[in-house]
Structure formats: C-alpha cells, structure tokens
Short mmCIF file of C-alpha atoms in Angstrom, two decimals:
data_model
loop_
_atom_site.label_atom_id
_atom_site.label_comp_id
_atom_site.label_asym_id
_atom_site.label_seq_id
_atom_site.Cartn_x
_atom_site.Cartn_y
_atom_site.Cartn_z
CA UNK A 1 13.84 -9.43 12.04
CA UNK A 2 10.32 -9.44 10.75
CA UNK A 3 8.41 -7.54 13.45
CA UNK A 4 9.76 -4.12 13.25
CA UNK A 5 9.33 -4.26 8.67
CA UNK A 6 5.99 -5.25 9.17
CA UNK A 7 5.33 -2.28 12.41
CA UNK A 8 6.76 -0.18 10.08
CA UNK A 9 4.81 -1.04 6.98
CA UNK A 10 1.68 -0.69 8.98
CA UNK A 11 2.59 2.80 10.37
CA UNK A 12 1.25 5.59 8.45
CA UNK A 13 4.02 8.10 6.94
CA UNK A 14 7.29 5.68 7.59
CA UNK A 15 10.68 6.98 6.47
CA UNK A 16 11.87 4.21 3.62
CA UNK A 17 14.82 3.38 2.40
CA UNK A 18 14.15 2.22 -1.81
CA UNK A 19 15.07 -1.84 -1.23
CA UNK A 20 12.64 -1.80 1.88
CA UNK A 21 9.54 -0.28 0.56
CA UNK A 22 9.95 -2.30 -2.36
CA UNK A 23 10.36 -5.09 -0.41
CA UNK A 24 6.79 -4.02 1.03
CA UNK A 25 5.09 -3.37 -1.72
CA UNK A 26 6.05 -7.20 -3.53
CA UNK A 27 4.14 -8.47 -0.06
CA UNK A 28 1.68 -6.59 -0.03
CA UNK A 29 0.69 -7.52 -4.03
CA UNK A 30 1.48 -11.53 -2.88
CA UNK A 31 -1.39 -10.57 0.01
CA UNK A 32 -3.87 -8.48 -2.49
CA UNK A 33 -3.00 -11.41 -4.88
CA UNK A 34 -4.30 -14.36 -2.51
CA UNK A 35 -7.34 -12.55 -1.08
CA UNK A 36 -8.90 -11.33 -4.39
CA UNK A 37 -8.11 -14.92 -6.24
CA UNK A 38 -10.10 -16.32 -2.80
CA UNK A 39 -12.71 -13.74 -3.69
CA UNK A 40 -13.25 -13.77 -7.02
CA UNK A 41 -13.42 -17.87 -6.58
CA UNK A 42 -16.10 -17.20 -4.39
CA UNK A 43 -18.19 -15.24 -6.62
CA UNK A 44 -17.44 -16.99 -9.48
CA UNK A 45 -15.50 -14.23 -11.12
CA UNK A 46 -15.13 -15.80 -15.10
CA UNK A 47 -12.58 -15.05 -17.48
CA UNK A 48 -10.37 -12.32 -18.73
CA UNK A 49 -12.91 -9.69 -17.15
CA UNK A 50 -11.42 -11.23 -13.37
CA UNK A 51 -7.88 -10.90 -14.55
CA UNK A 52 -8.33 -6.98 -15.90
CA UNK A 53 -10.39 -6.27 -12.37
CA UNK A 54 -7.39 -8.04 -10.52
CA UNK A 55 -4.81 -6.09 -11.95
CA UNK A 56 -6.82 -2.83 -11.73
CA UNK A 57 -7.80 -3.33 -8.32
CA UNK A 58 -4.20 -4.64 -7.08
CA UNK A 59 -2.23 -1.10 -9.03
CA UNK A 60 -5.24 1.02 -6.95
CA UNK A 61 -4.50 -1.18 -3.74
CA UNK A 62 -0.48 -0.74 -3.81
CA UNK A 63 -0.45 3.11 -5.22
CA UNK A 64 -3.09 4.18 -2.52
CA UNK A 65 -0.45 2.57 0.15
CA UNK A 66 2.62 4.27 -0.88
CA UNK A 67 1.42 7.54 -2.13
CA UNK A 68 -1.32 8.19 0.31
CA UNK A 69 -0.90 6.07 3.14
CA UNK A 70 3.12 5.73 3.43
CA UNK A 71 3.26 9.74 1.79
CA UNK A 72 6.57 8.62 -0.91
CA UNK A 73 6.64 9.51 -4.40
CA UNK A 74 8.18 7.73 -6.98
CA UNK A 75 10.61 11.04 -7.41
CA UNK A 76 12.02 10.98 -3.76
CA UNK A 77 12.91 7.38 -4.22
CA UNK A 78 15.08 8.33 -7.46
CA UNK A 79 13.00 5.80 -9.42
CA UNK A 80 10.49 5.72 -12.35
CA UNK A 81 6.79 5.54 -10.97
CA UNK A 82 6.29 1.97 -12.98
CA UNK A 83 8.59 0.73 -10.39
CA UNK A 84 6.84 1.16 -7.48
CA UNK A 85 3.39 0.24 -9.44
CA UNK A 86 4.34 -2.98 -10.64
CA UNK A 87 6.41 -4.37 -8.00
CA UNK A 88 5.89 -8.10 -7.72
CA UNK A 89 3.02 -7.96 -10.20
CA UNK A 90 4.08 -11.22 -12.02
CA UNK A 91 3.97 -13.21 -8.82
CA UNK A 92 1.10 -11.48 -7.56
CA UNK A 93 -0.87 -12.64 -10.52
CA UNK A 94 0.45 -15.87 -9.85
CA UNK A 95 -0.69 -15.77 -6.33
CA UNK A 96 -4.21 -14.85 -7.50
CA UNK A 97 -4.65 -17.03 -10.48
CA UNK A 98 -4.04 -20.46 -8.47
CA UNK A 99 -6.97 -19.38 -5.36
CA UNK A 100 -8.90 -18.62 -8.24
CA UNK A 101 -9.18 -21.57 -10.14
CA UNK A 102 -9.01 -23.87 -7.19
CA UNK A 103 -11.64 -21.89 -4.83
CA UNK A 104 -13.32 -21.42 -8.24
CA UNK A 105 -13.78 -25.14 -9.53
CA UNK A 106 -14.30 -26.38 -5.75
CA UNK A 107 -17.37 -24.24 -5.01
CA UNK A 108 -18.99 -24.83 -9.15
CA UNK A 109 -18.30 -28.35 -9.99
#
C-alpha cells in the first residue's frame, strides 16, 4: 500500500528499514529530477553548467532528507554513504534531462 510509505517518508525522524528508505530516496531523486529539468527549461539553463548544478543540487536535496530530516546515517544502515547519495541517480538524470530539453526547446524556438 502506497499511503502509509509515502506518510512515512513525509514524517520527520521515521524508523527505516535499508530496502525502504532506499526505496524513498530513488523517488524522491525521480521527483528532484522532473522539477529541476522543468526549471532549468524554464530559465533556459544551457549546457554542461545545468547538468553539474543538477547533480549538485539533487546529492544536497537527498542527503539533507535522510541525514537531517529522516535523522539515519549511512553507518546505522550497515551501508557505505555513496549508497544512500546516489540512489537512483542514473534515472534521476534521466528524469531531468528529457523536461529539460523539451520545456527547454518549447519555450526558445
């Protein structure tokens, strides 16, 4: 059932089993993805500059939620902080790369 993941994703200090927060963490990038490739169509965001701020703002975005907003470390999950980082990055990128170039072309050409 989706309702309770998503209460408990969106409740500060949740207890997390590894596979679930995980789980979490690959949405929220897919959902950080789409909203900054909307935005930086939008502004017309150019080049390999846009994919560097992407990637820099999406790692801030997901370590702020688990280490300061959900309160887990890397350590009590028995797994290397990387992990947790780059969950669902490649997707995410994908996620953010199409908006881009679509919201991008439609609003310049």
């Amino acid at each position: 059932d989706v309702q309770p993941a998503v209460r408990k994703a969106l409740t500060a200090g949740s207890e997390w089993e590894k596979d679930e927060l995980l789980d979490v963490l690959f949405w929220l990038r897919q959902a950080v993805g789409l909203v900054l490739g909307l935005l930086w169509g939008w502004l017309a965001v150019e080049g390999l500059f846009g994919v560097i701020l992407y990637a820099g703002v999406s790692t801030a975005i997901v370590f702020y939620y688990y280490s300061a907003f959900q309160g887990v470390s890397a350590d009590m999950l028995g797994l290397p902080e990387t992990d947790l980082l780059f969950e669902g990055f490649k997707e995410g990128l994908a996620f953010f790369v199409v908006p881009w170039v679509i919201v991008y072309t439609a609003c310049n050409f």
